[in-house]
Structures are given as C-alpha cells and as structure tokens.
GROMACS .gro file of C-alpha atoms in nm:
model
  488
    1MET     CA    1  15.383   6.904  12.820
    2ARG     CA    2  15.389   6.641  13.093
    3LYS     CA    3  15.266   6.738  13.437
    4PHE     CA    4  15.220   6.556  13.763
    5LYS     CA    5  14.858   6.527  13.860
    6ILE     CA    6  14.845   6.746  14.169
    7ASP     CA    7  14.521   6.821  14.349
    8LYS     CA    8  14.436   7.185  14.275
    9ASN     CA    9  14.317   7.245  14.629
   10ILE     CA   10  14.648   7.117  14.761
   11SER     CA   11  14.843   7.341  14.525
   12ARG     CA   12  14.637   7.647  14.621
   13ARG     CA   13  14.677   7.562  14.990
   14ILE     CA   14  15.055   7.528  14.957
   15ALA     CA   15  15.079   7.854  14.763
   16ALA     CA   16  14.863   8.044  15.010
   17LEU     CA   17  15.047   7.916  15.314
   18SER     CA   18  15.386   7.982  15.157
   19ALA     CA   19  15.284   8.336  15.066
   20ALA     CA   20  15.161   8.395  15.418
   21GLY     CA   21  15.493   8.277  15.560
   22VAL     CA   22  15.334   7.988  15.746
   23ILE     CA   23  15.588   7.723  15.843
   24PHE     CA   24  15.473   7.369  15.910
   25VAL     CA   25  15.643   7.140  16.155
   26THR     CA   26  15.648   6.763  16.135
   27GLY     CA   27  15.810   6.452  16.271
   28LEU     CA   28  15.830   6.109  16.108
   29THR     CA   29  15.453   6.069  16.084
   30GLY     CA   30  15.212   5.987  15.802
   31CYS     CA   31  15.217   6.239  15.520
   32LYS     CA   32  14.850   6.325  15.563
   33SER     CA   33  14.896   6.417  15.927
   34LYS     CA   34  14.969   6.787  15.966
   35GLU     CA   35  15.061   6.798  16.335
   36ASN     CA   36  15.413   6.868  16.464
   37LYS     CA   37  15.556   6.969  16.127
   38THR     CA   38  15.909   7.099  16.098
   39GLU     CA   39  15.944   7.127  15.723
   40THR     CA   40  15.812   7.397  15.493
   41VAL     CA   41  15.608   7.260  15.205
   42ASN     CA   42  15.702   7.506  14.934
   43ASN     CA   43  15.500   7.553  14.619
   44SER     CA   44  15.823   7.617  14.429
   45ILE     CA   45  15.903   7.246  14.464
   46VAL     CA   46  15.585   7.164  14.274
   47THR     CA   47  15.700   7.392  13.992
   48MET     CA   48  16.051   7.247  14.010
   49VAL     CA   49  15.925   6.891  13.969
   50GLU     CA   50  15.700   6.985  13.679
   51ASP     CA   51  15.983   7.174  13.509
   52THR     CA   52  16.225   6.884  13.553
   53THR     CA   53  15.964   6.642  13.422
   54ASN     CA   54  15.916   6.844  13.106
   55LYS     CA   55  16.292   6.872  13.050
   56ILE     CA   56  16.336   6.494  13.086
   57ASP     CA   57  16.053   6.444  12.840
   58ALA     CA   58  16.238   6.667  12.592
   59ILE     CA   59  16.559   6.460  12.598
   60ILE     CA   60  16.389   6.116  12.599
   61PRO     CA   61  16.045   6.167  12.438
   62GLU     CA   62  16.012   5.793  12.379
   63ALA     CA   63  15.985   5.730  12.755
   64SER     CA   64  15.649   5.660  12.915
   65ASP     CA   65  15.468   5.914  13.129
   66GLU     CA   66  15.524   5.706  13.443
   67LEU     CA   67  15.895   5.662  13.377
   68VAL     CA   68  15.948   6.034  13.317
   69ASN     CA   69  15.756   6.131  13.629
   70ASN     CA   70  15.943   5.882  13.845
   71ALA     CA   71  16.281   5.984  13.704
   72SER     CA   72  16.204   6.345  13.795
   73ILE     CA   73  16.118   6.250  14.153
   74MET     CA   74  16.435   6.042  14.182
   75LEU     CA   75  16.669   6.310  14.048
   76LEU     CA   76  16.521   6.564  14.291
   77LEU     CA   77  16.501   6.323  14.584
   78ASP     CA   78  16.751   6.516  14.799
   79ILE     CA   79  16.531   6.825  14.768
   80ILE     CA   80  16.197   6.647  14.803
   81ALA     CA   81  16.319   6.444  15.102
   82LYS     CA   82  16.576   6.677  15.252
   83GLU     CA   83  16.735   6.574  15.581
   84ASP     CA   84  16.672   6.799  15.880
   85GLU     CA   85  16.931   6.896  16.142
   86ASN     CA   86  16.882   6.555  16.307
   87GLY     CA   87  16.939   6.364  15.985
   88LYS     CA   88  16.570   6.270  15.952
   89ILE     CA   89  16.355   6.298  15.642
   90SER     CA   90  15.983   6.358  15.600
   91ALA     CA   91  15.732   6.239  15.340
   92ASP     CA   92  15.533   6.563  15.359
   93VAL     CA   93  15.656   6.686  15.021
   94ILE     CA   94  15.662   6.364  14.823
   95CYS     CA   95  15.303   6.287  14.917
   96GLU     CA   96  15.199   6.592  14.717
   97PHE     CA   97  15.304   6.395  14.408
   98LYS     CA   98  15.221   6.037  14.504
   99SER     CA   99  14.951   5.864  14.704
  100LYS     CA  100  15.184   5.573  14.774
  101LEU     CA  101  15.540   5.468  14.700
  102ASP     CA  102  15.612   5.145  14.515
  103VAL     CA  103  15.982   5.143  14.598
  104ASP     CA  104  16.083   4.856  14.369
  105ASN     CA  105  15.896   5.010  14.078
  106MET     CA  106  16.057   5.350  14.141
  107ILE     CA  107  16.403   5.192  14.135
  108SER     CA  108  16.314   4.991  13.824
  109GLU     CA  109  16.187   5.300  13.642
  110PHE     CA  110  16.497   5.499  13.739
  111THR     CA  111  16.716   5.216  13.612
  112SER     CA  112  16.524   5.219  13.283
  113PHE     CA  113  16.577   5.595  13.262
  114LEU     CA  114  16.953   5.550  13.307
  115ASP     CA  115  16.955   5.267  13.052
  116MET     CA  116  16.785   5.495  12.800
  117ILE     CA  117  17.044   5.768  12.861
  118GLY     CA  118  17.327   5.522  12.800
  119PHE     CA  119  17.162   5.350  12.504
  120ASN     CA  120  17.071   5.673  12.326
  121THR     CA  121  17.424   5.805  12.370
  122LYS     CA  122  17.574   5.488  12.225
  123GLU     CA  123  17.328   5.485  11.936
  124SER     CA  124  17.354   5.851  11.837
  125GLY     CA  125  17.704   5.941  11.950
  126LYS     CA  126  17.550   6.241  12.123
  127VAL     CA  127  17.554   6.271  12.502
  128GLU     CA  128  17.212   6.292  12.667
  129LYS     CA  129  17.287   6.570  12.915
  130VAL     CA  130  17.108   6.515  13.246
  131SER     CA  131  17.284   6.823  13.386
  132THR     CA  132  17.052   7.035  13.171
  133VAL     CA  133  16.738   6.903  13.342
  134LEU     CA  134  16.852   6.967  13.699
  135PRO     CA  135  16.735   7.286  13.875
  136GLU     CA  136  16.966   7.551  14.018
  137GLU     CA  137  16.892   7.412  14.365
  138LEU     CA  138  17.120   7.123  14.261
  139LYS     CA  139  17.385   7.355  14.119
  140ASN     CA  140  17.676   7.147  14.248
  141ASP     CA  141  17.541   6.837  14.075
  142LYS     CA  142  17.480   7.037  13.756
  143ILE     CA  143  17.841   7.157  13.745
  144ILE     CA  144  17.997   6.818  13.817
  145LEU     CA  145  17.772   6.626  13.577
  146SER     CA  146  17.835   6.887  13.309
  147ASN     CA  147  18.210   6.831  13.343
  148ILE     CA  148  18.169   6.454  13.322
  149GLU     CA  149  17.945   6.499  13.017
  150THR     CA  150  18.220   6.707  12.856
  151ILE     CA  151  18.474   6.430  12.923
  152LEU     CA  152  18.239   6.179  12.761
  153GLU     CA  153  18.182   6.410  12.463
  154ASN     CA  154  18.558   6.436  12.416
  155ILE     CA  155  18.599   6.058  12.432
  156ILE     CA  156  18.329   6.013  12.167
  157LYS     CA  157  18.487   6.280  11.948
  158TYR     CA  158  18.840   6.140  11.974
  159SER     CA  159  18.714   5.785  11.925
  160LYS     CA  160  18.546   5.883  11.598
  161GLU     CA  161  18.866   6.057  11.487
  162GLY     CA  162  19.081   5.758  11.581
  163ASN     CA  163  19.278   5.982  11.817
  164LYS     CA  164  19.413   5.729  12.069
  165ASP     CA  165  19.604   5.983  12.280
  166GLY     CA  166  19.294   6.198  12.311
  167VAL     CA  167  19.075   5.904  12.416
  168VAL     CA  168  19.331   5.779  12.670
  169THR     CA  169  19.377   6.125  12.824
  170GLU     CA  170  19.002   6.172  12.873
  171PHE     CA  171  18.943   5.811  12.981
  172ASN     CA  172  19.207   5.850  13.252
  173LYS     CA  173  18.994   6.125  13.406
  174ILE     CA  174  18.701   5.884  13.429
  175TYR     CA  175  18.935   5.617  13.566
  176THR     CA  176  19.066   5.853  13.833
  177LEU     CA  177  18.714   5.946  13.941
  178PHE     CA  178  18.561   5.599  13.950
  179VAL     CA  179  18.837   5.342  13.998
  180GLU     CA  180  19.094   5.537  14.199
  181GLU     CA  181  18.814   5.741  14.361
  182LYS     CA  182  19.024   6.057  14.359
  183GLU     CA  183  18.938   6.414  14.273
  184ILE     CA  184  19.020   6.582  13.945
  185GLU     CA  185  19.029   6.946  13.837
  186ILE     CA  186  18.868   7.083  13.521
  187ASP     CA  187  18.864   7.453  13.432
  188GLY     CA  188  18.919   7.558  13.791
  189THR     CA  189  18.659   7.319  13.935
  190THR     CA  190  18.790   7.043  14.162
  191PHE     CA  191  18.553   6.755  14.235
  192GLU     CA  192  18.517   6.385  14.306
  193ILE     CA  193  18.224   6.148  14.263
  194ARG     CA  194  18.129   6.152  14.631
  195ASP     CA  195  18.050   6.525  14.594
  196LEU     CA  196  17.737   6.426  14.400
  197THR     CA  197  17.401   6.332  14.547
  198PHE     CA  198  17.328   5.960  14.514
  199PRO     CA  199  17.084   5.996  14.221
  200SER     CA  200  17.341   6.205  14.031
  201ARG     CA  201  17.611   5.952  14.115
  202ALA     CA  202  17.395   5.691  13.942
  203VAL     CA  203  17.378   5.917  13.636
  204ALA     CA  204  17.756   5.970  13.647
  205THR     CA  205  17.805   5.594  13.663
  206THR     CA  206  17.603   5.557  13.344
  207TYR     CA  207  17.832   5.811  13.178
  208ALA     CA  208  18.138   5.619  13.300
  209GLU     CA  209  18.006   5.292  13.159
  210THR     CA  210  17.938   5.467  12.826
  211ALA     CA  211  18.291   5.613  12.831
  212GLY     CA  212  18.425   5.258  12.861
  213PHE     CA  213  18.215   5.154  12.560
  214TYR     CA  214  18.370   5.423  12.341
  215SER     CA  215  18.722   5.357  12.471
  216THR     CA  216  18.729   4.983  12.400
  217ASN     CA  217  18.977   5.000  12.111
  218TYR     CA  218  19.208   5.252  12.275
  219VAL     CA  219  19.249   5.157  12.643
  220THR     CA  220  19.405   4.848  12.803
  221GLU     CA  221  19.175   4.558  12.885
  222ASP     CA  222  19.288   4.575  13.247
  223LYS     CA  223  19.171   4.934  13.289
  224LEU     CA  224  18.843   4.866  13.109
  225ALA     CA  225  18.780   4.563  13.332
  226LYS     CA  226  18.847   4.763  13.649
  227LEU     CA  227  18.614   5.041  13.535
  228ASP     CA  228  18.348   4.787  13.447
  229GLU     CA  229  18.386   4.630  13.791
  230ARG     CA  230  18.352   4.967  13.964
  231THR     CA  231  18.048   5.076  13.763
  232ASN     CA  232  17.879   4.741  13.840
  233ASP     CA  233  17.968   4.768  14.207
  234GLN     CA  234  17.815   5.109  14.275
  235ASN     CA  235  17.577   5.113  14.572
  236ASN     CA  236  17.403   5.437  14.474
  237LYS     CA  237  17.067   5.267  14.417
  238ALA     CA  238  17.088   5.091  14.753
  239TYR     CA  239  17.112   5.427  14.931
  240ILE     CA  240  16.829   5.566  14.719
  241LYS     CA  241  16.614   5.261  14.791
  242SER     CA  242  16.677   5.296  15.163
  243LYS     CA  243  16.555   5.656  15.157
  244LEU     CA  244  16.248   5.563  14.954
  245GLU     CA  245  16.160   5.285  15.198
  246ILE     CA  246  16.173   5.532  15.488
  247LEU     CA  247  15.938   5.763  15.298
  248ALA     CA  248  15.706   5.477  15.203
  249ASN     CA  249  15.674   5.370  15.566
  250GLN     CA  250  15.573   5.724  15.665
  251MET     CA  251  15.306   5.770  15.401
  252GLU     CA  252  14.946   5.723  15.496
  253GLU     CA  253  14.796   5.603  15.170
  254LYS     CA  254  14.487   5.776  15.039
  255SER     CA  255  14.353   5.765  14.684
  256ARG     CA  256  14.340   6.102  14.511
  257VAL     CA  257  13.980   6.052  14.403
  258ASP     CA  258  13.683   5.845  14.520
  259ILE     CA  259  13.810   5.533  14.349
  260ILE     CA  260  13.534   5.304  14.471
  261GLY     CA  261  13.266   5.546  14.354
  262LEU     CA  262  13.443   5.599  14.021
  263PHE     CA  263  13.448   5.227  13.945
  264ASP     CA  264  13.097   5.164  14.075
  265ASP     CA  265  12.977   5.421  13.822
  266LYS     CA  266  13.172   5.248  13.543
  267TYR     CA  267  13.032   4.906  13.638
  268ALA     CA  268  12.680   5.050  13.618
  269GLU     CA  269  12.756   5.218  13.284
  270ILE     CA  270  12.886   4.896  13.130
  271THR     CA  271  12.597   4.692  13.268
  272LYS     CA  272  12.360   4.930  13.089
  273LEU     CA  273  12.570   4.919  12.771
  274VAL     CA  274  12.571   4.537  12.739
  275ASN     CA  275  12.215   4.485  12.864
  276GLY     CA  276  12.010   4.301  12.602
  277LYS     CA  277  12.319   4.243  12.387
  278VAL     CA  278  12.547   4.011  12.582
  279ASN     CA  279  12.457   3.817  12.893
  280LEU     CA  280  12.730   3.894  13.149
  281SER     CA  281  12.719   3.854  13.524
  282GLU     CA  282  12.776   4.149  13.754
  283SER     CA  283  13.101   4.001  13.884
  284THR     CA  284  13.234   3.934  13.533
  285ILE     CA  285  13.164   4.291  13.425
  286LYS     CA  286  13.341   4.415  13.734
  287ASN     CA  287  13.647   4.195  13.674
  288LEU     CA  288  13.670   4.289  13.306
  289VAL     CA  289  13.662   4.660  13.391
  290ASN     CA  290  13.920   4.607  13.665
  291TYR     CA  291  14.163   4.412  13.445
  292MET     CA  292  14.141   4.667  13.164
  293ASN     CA  293  14.214   4.951  13.408
  294LEU     CA  294  14.465   4.759  13.620
  295LYS     CA  295  14.755   4.986  13.526
  296TYR     CA  296  14.565   5.279  13.678
  297ILE     CA  297  14.432   5.084  13.977
  298SER     CA  298  14.782   4.964  14.070
  299GLY     CA  299  14.942   5.305  14.012
  300ASP     CA  300  15.034   5.569  14.266
  301GLU     CA  301  14.699   5.749  14.230
  302VAL     CA  302  14.521   5.464  14.410
  303ALA     CA  303  14.578   5.349  14.768
  304THR     CA  304  14.657   4.981  14.815
  305LYS     CA  305  14.351   4.923  15.033
  306ASP     CA  306  14.126   5.065  14.761
  307MET     CA  307  14.293   4.850  14.498
  308ASN     CA  308  14.245   4.542  14.713
  309GLU     CA  309  13.879   4.629  14.770
  310LEU     CA  310  13.824   4.666  14.396
  311VAL     CA  311  14.003   4.362  14.256
  312GLY     CA  312  13.979   4.120  14.548
  313GLU     CA  313  14.167   3.790  14.530
  314TYR     CA  314  14.316   3.648  14.212
  315GLU     CA  315  14.134   3.340  14.087
  316ASP     CA  316  14.190   3.146  13.766
  317GLN     CA  317  13.815   3.108  13.721
  318LYS     CA  318  13.767   3.486  13.729
  319VAL     CA  319  14.014   3.521  13.442
  320ILE     CA  320  13.852   3.240  13.245
  321ASP     CA  321  13.508   3.401  13.292
  322VAL     CA  322  13.644   3.735  13.169
  323ILE     CA  323  13.804   3.569  12.863
  324THR     CA  324  13.468   3.410  12.785
  325ALA     CA  325  13.304   3.751  12.823
  326ILE     CA  326  13.552   3.912  12.582
  327GLU     CA  327  13.477   3.641  12.330
  328ALA     CA  328  13.101   3.691  12.375
  329ILE     CA  329  13.133   4.067  12.322
  330ASN     CA  330  13.358   4.008  12.022
  331THR     CA  331  13.105   3.770  11.866
  332TYR     CA  332  12.823   4.018  11.924
  333ASN     CA  333  13.028   4.299  11.767
  334PHE     CA  334  13.103   4.095  11.454
  335ASN     CA  335  12.734   4.020  11.409
  336ASN     CA  336  12.618   4.374  11.492
  337GLN     CA  337  12.877   4.600  11.331
  338LYS     CA  338  12.652   4.905  11.321
  339ASN     CA  339  12.594   4.887  11.695
  340ILE     CA  340  12.911   4.748  11.846
  341ILE     CA  341  13.016   4.751  12.209
  342PRO     CA  342  13.349   4.942  12.202
  343PHE     CA  343  13.604   4.781  12.431
  344SER     CA  344  13.751   5.128  12.486
  345SER     CA  345  13.428   5.224  12.667
  346PHE     CA  346  13.542   5.000  12.954
  347LEU     CA  347  13.822   5.243  13.045
  348VAL     CA  348  13.747   5.476  13.335
  349GLY     CA  349  13.779   5.852  13.288
  350GLU     CA  350  14.068   5.897  13.531
  351HIS     CA  351  14.271   5.639  13.341
  352LEU     CA  352  14.182   5.804  13.008
  353ASN     CA  353  14.323   6.131  13.144
  354THR     CA  354  14.671   5.975  13.160
  355ASP     CA  355  14.909   5.925  12.868
  356THR     CA  356  14.879   5.548  12.910
  357GLY     CA  357  14.500   5.571  12.911
  358LYS     CA  358  14.497   5.770  12.588
  359THR     CA  359  14.728   5.512  12.429
  360ASP     CA  360  14.513   5.226  12.562
  361LYS     CA  361  14.198   5.368  12.402
  362ILE     CA  362  14.361   5.401  12.063
  363ALA     CA  363  14.509   5.049  12.090
  364LEU     CA  364  14.168   4.901  12.170
  365ASP     CA  365  14.000   5.087  11.882
  366PHE     CA  366  14.283   4.987  11.646
  367VAL     CA  367  14.258   4.615  11.720
  368GLN     CA  368  13.879   4.612  11.727
  369TYR     CA  369  13.849   4.788  11.392
  370ASN     CA  370  14.116   4.590  11.210
  371THR     CA  371  14.003   4.248  11.333
  372ILE     CA  372  13.642   4.315  11.231
  373MET     CA  373  13.752   4.440  10.888
  374LEU     CA  374  13.988   4.145  10.848
  375ASN     CA  375  13.710   3.896  10.917
  376ASN     CA  376  13.483   4.084  10.677
  377THR     CA  377  13.730   4.019  10.395
  378ASP     CA  378  13.656   3.720  10.171
  379ASP     CA  379  13.975   3.705   9.965
  380VAL     CA  380  14.216   3.561  10.224
  381GLU     CA  381  14.212   3.200  10.108
  382THR     CA  382  14.589   3.179  10.060
  383TYR     CA  383  14.896   3.290  10.254
  384ASP     CA  384  14.982   3.556   9.996
  385GLU     CA  385  14.630   3.699  10.011
  386LEU     CA  386  14.643   3.707  10.388
  387SER     CA  387  14.989   3.864  10.414
  388ASN     CA  388  14.892   4.134  10.162
  389ASN     CA  389  14.566   4.218  10.336
  390PRO     CA  390  14.598   4.572  10.487
  391TYR     CA  391  14.394   4.482  10.796
  392PHE     CA  392  14.602   4.172  10.864
  393LYS     CA  393  14.918   4.380  10.825
  394ASN     CA  394  14.792   4.604  11.107
  395VAL     CA  395  14.696   4.308  11.325
  396PHE     CA  396  15.038   4.152  11.252
  397LYS     CA  397  15.210   4.470  11.371
  398TYR     CA  398  15.021   4.446  11.698
  399PHE     CA  399  15.087   4.083  11.788
  400THR     CA  400  15.453   4.119  11.686
  401LYS     CA  401  15.479   4.420  11.920
  402GLN     CA  402  15.558   4.683  11.659
  403ASP     CA  403  15.473   5.051  11.674
  404PHE     CA  404  15.175   5.146  11.459
  405THR     CA  405  14.956   5.430  11.339
  406HIS     CA  406  14.579   5.429  11.381
  407ILE     CA  407  14.397   5.666  11.148
  408GLN     CA  408  14.073   5.808  11.287
  409LYS     CA  409  13.850   6.109  11.234
  410ASP     CA  410  13.792   6.370  11.503
  411GLU     CA  411  13.457   6.529  11.590
  412ASN     CA  412  13.498   6.767  11.295
  413GLY     CA  413  13.558   6.486  11.046
  414LYS     CA  414  13.928   6.570  11.014
  415GLN     CA  415  14.169   6.280  10.973
  416VAL     CA  416  14.397   6.224  11.271
  417ASN     CA  417  14.702   5.998  11.262
  418ASN     CA  418  14.759   5.844  11.604
  419ASP     CA  419  15.116   5.716  11.630
  420ILE     CA  420  15.143   5.453  11.902
  421VAL     CA  421  15.452   5.311  12.067
  422TRP     CA  422  15.361   4.950  12.144
  423GLN     CA  423  15.554   4.943  12.473
  424HIS     CA  424  15.330   5.220  12.609
  425ILE     CA  425  15.015   5.004  12.594
  426SER     CA  426  14.913   4.862  12.932
  427ASP     CA  427  14.911   4.485  12.981
  428GLY     CA  428  14.550   4.490  13.097
  429VAL     CA  429  14.451   4.623  12.756
  430ASN     CA  430  14.685   4.379  12.581
  431PHE     CA  431  14.497   4.105  12.764
  432VAL     CA  432  14.175   4.205  12.584
  433ASN     CA  433  14.339   4.279  12.250
  434TYR     CA  434  14.520   3.947  12.229
  435GLN     CA  435  14.198   3.758  12.297
  436VAL     CA  436  14.026   3.962  12.022
  437ILE     CA  437  14.314   3.885  11.783
  438LEU     CA  438  14.307   3.514  11.867
  439SER     CA  439  13.935   3.511  11.799
  440SER     CA  440  13.994   3.679  11.464
  441LEU     CA  441  14.274   3.439  11.364
  442ASN     CA  442  14.053   3.142  11.452
  443LYS     CA  443  13.793   3.267  11.202
  444LEU     CA  444  14.044   3.277  10.915
  445PRO     CA  445  14.109   2.993  10.671
  446GLN     CA  446  14.391   2.768  10.791
  447VAL     CA  447  14.649   2.904  10.550
  448SER     CA  448  15.023   2.853  10.579
  449ASN     CA  449  15.181   3.007  10.891
  450ILE     CA  450  14.847   3.080  11.060
  451ASP     CA  451  14.935   2.842  11.344
  452ASN     CA  452  15.264   3.027  11.397
  453TYR     CA  453  15.074   3.356  11.423
  454LYS     CA  454  14.837   3.200  11.677
  455ALA     CA  455  15.131   3.065  11.877
  456ILE     CA  456  15.290   3.412  11.896
  457THR     CA  457  14.962   3.568  12.003
  458GLU     CA  458  14.899   3.297  12.261
  459GLU     CA  459  15.243   3.355  12.411
  460ASN     CA  460  15.176   3.728  12.433
  461PHE     CA  461  14.834   3.654  12.578
  462GLY     CA  462  14.999   3.447  12.850
  463GLU     CA  463  15.229   3.739  12.934
  464SER     CA  464  14.930   3.967  12.985
  465ILE     CA  465  14.760   3.712  13.210
  466GLN     CA  466  15.087   3.681  13.402
  467TYR     CA  467  15.079   4.058  13.454
  468ILE     CA  468  14.725   4.047  13.593
  469GLN     CA  469  14.814   3.761  13.824
  470ASN     CA  470  15.139   3.916  13.947
  471THR     CA  471  14.983   4.258  14.003
  472ILE     CA  472  14.691   4.127  14.206
  473MET     CA  473  14.883   3.859  14.397
  474ASP     CA  474  15.198   4.074  14.431
  475GLU     CA  475  15.405   3.767  14.354
  476CYS     CA  476  15.529   3.577  14.051
  477LYS     CA  477  15.358   3.254  13.957
  478LYS     CA  478  15.413   3.087  13.620
  479VAL     CA  479  15.104   3.093  13.399
  480ASP     CA  480  15.010   2.789  13.192
  481THR     CA  481  14.860   2.968  12.894
  482LYS     CA  482  14.691   2.658  12.752
  483GLU     CA  483  14.427   2.646  13.025
  484TYR     CA  484  14.306   2.993  12.922
  485ILE     CA  485  14.296   2.951  12.544
  486LEU     CA  486  13.958   2.931  12.372
  487THR     CA  487  14.006   2.707  12.068
  488LYS     CA  488  13.692   2.811  11.881
   0.00000   0.00000   0.00000
C-alpha cells in the first residue's frame, strides 16, 4: 500500500482540531503561517488522498511511487486547492503533503500518468478507468468520466468485431464532445466536457485520443484529423499549471526532517566506515553521499534552501573526484571481498524509507555483487564464454536498462527474489553503478564486442552525470562524457 509521508503530529493536530470543530482562517500567505485562516484543514482530505493514491497504484502498478503520489494530488487538485467565495486558493492543505512544489515536475508526472493510461489501454484493449479512483467528492467527474469510458469500451469492442456502424456511432459521441464542443446525453445524463474539472478534462482528452486510435479504420480521415487537432490543442494543463504556480508561490518551504543533521550523521558514518581502507577527503565523501541520495535531496521532502546548503555549486572537479573515489572503493572491495565497503551503505535512512530508496539499495547490491563475481571468474577468455557467464548476463541486463531480479537472503536465511524495474532506479545510484560496471569491463579480456559494451555503459554514465549537473544547476548543459571516463 502506498501512502504519502505525512508528519504524525500534523495528522493528529488536524484530526483533533477537526473533531473539536475548530475552523482556521487564512489568506494567501505561506502555508506554515497559521494566522488569518479561512479554510478548514480537514483530516478527511488526508484519507482521501491516501485512498486515491492506493487506487491509482492498483490500476498502474508499474508506475513509480513519486508518479502515483503526484497523480493523486493532481486529480484531487480542485478539492485540495478549492477556491473560496472570492475566487482565491490557499496552499494550507497541499502543504500537508508536500514541503515544496516543483510545478514542472508535477505537470511532467501527470503527463506520464496520462500516457500510461492511454498506452495500457491500447496495449491491452481494456480501458484503464480513472473514474474508479476518484472520490465521491468529485461525483460529477466520476459520472462523466464513466460515461466517456463506456463510449471508449464500446469503440474498442466494435473495432475488434469489425462493426463499422457501431464504431462510427460511438466515435460521433466523442467527436460531438471534443470537436463540436456540444453536450450529449447518455442514460438520462446530459453533459459536456467543460462540466469536468481541468484534471479530469485532461483524462477525458486521453480517452478521446485513444478512441481515435481504435477508430482509424472506420472513420473518415477528416474527422480523425480534427479530433487529433482538438486533443493536441487542449489547454487543460495550462490551467492546472497556473493553479500550481499560485500554490507554489504561497508555500513557505521547510524540510520535513532535520536534513542537515541527517546528512551530517551519514557523512560521519561513512568517514568511519572507509577510515583505514580508502583515503577519501571529507568533501569527496560528502559529495558522493549527496550524489547517491540526490533523488531524495531534490524531492518534495527537502526545502530548496536545505538542498542548496547540502550540495553547493556544481563543479566538474567535484564529479571527477567522486568518480575517482568510486574507483578507489571498488578496487578496495575487489581486493578485500570478505570486508567490502557496501555502496548501499551510502544511502541515508530517509531515502531508504521510500520506494525509490528500497529499489536503489537492491540495485547497488546487485551491481556490486555481480561485478565482483564476474571479475573473479577465470573462464571468460572468449566472447562465447563471456556472453554465457551468469554474472555478465546480470551486468548486461543492467547496462542495457532491462528489468532484473536480485536474489538475496533475509535475516532468517530465507531466499528473497527482488524484482526490480530498471526505470525506478535513481540516476544518482546509476552514476555509481555505471562507474562500477565500467571498472569491471576494463578488467575483462578484450574479447569481441567488449568495446561496444563499454560504449553503451559510457553513454549511460554520461546521462547520469547530466542528471546530477541539471539537478544541481537547475539548467541543462551538455555533458562531454569523455572527460569523466577513467580508462584504467
């Protein structure tokens, strides 16, 4: 079950105040300021968001934790950021779920959610019904979306049957709603697209685009082109983005935990761990920990000012020093396999508590184990021997971005199969793993295709460095991978 990480004291405070009938009043101030409140912060909204999150997870289990959480917030945005009688909105509720709002990321995640809904429907021929995840508080949206989902189901059914008349009849309903922008009536319910909230309109648009996909062989090109134009010309996300930007400007950022203290403790722990084994400077240890936990540091649990204090400025030399440190740790581990320095020990506890953090730990252990075992193997003198090596097969899965299973034993000695979706691994962890893989490939005999494998890994390595650079600098700057590659 997925849940938003909500401070227990906050939840208890909301529940107690709601039960006591206390009404807060607010203006357009920072979300941590509790003066002049006009809006009731209701604990039922917390439950509503959690329930919606779990329902989204059920229909698209392949989605990441962050995407599911953000999609839930977006679908419920008109409840979470409800307009008052003056048409103003407050961030008092949304700040119970987020410490800050990365508006572009929220829009991107919502777009990915919609893409998944459309893609899964096209792949399976079964409509992913968003109406089923919405709460009763959005009853109007539930009813309208359910009707549009039924239209889409009928189009899919008739398309599979080759029933042209059936497809055309149902498609015309979509055409009336989206192109002609008129109302239709289904089973006594009369509605038009503008009756939906903007997030639900975006969902409906995805259904319309999918309807066009299934109607290709049955409807005129002119009608399909007009529908395609209308679905591409929807401004739903622009309205959503505008609302999010208003909320973001109101929010007074504050990390949910003592981030500086948390990372200072981790720096000290790692310093003690590597002491006497690998000679690393204090700043290099700090940067390596930061890069490996960058997904968490840049997330909505951590205020921007705290992130900036932790990571500082981006510098190429910092990255090069960290790469050298990874290589030094890797060399030590290969020579001291009974007393290795686990790269997963560099992850902070708060990150490990997230789905991404759990995945990151397994990914680090997977790559570390398989590269060591690969380099322990003597019989990889030819391409066939290498390609048939079980450890290389696992490493190959990783640098070709395939899903994989890491088999480990739990504290009771029971075998546990950890199935990992590659896309759920953070780029900060990929940064370390690709350097470890490159180091391992460099130790292998120069068999056929080994240079191609290195080239793929180097390209992936460059992408992970690009992520670190872009996240810290908050801008895109092309990375020249060659300057970061260790050749030996």
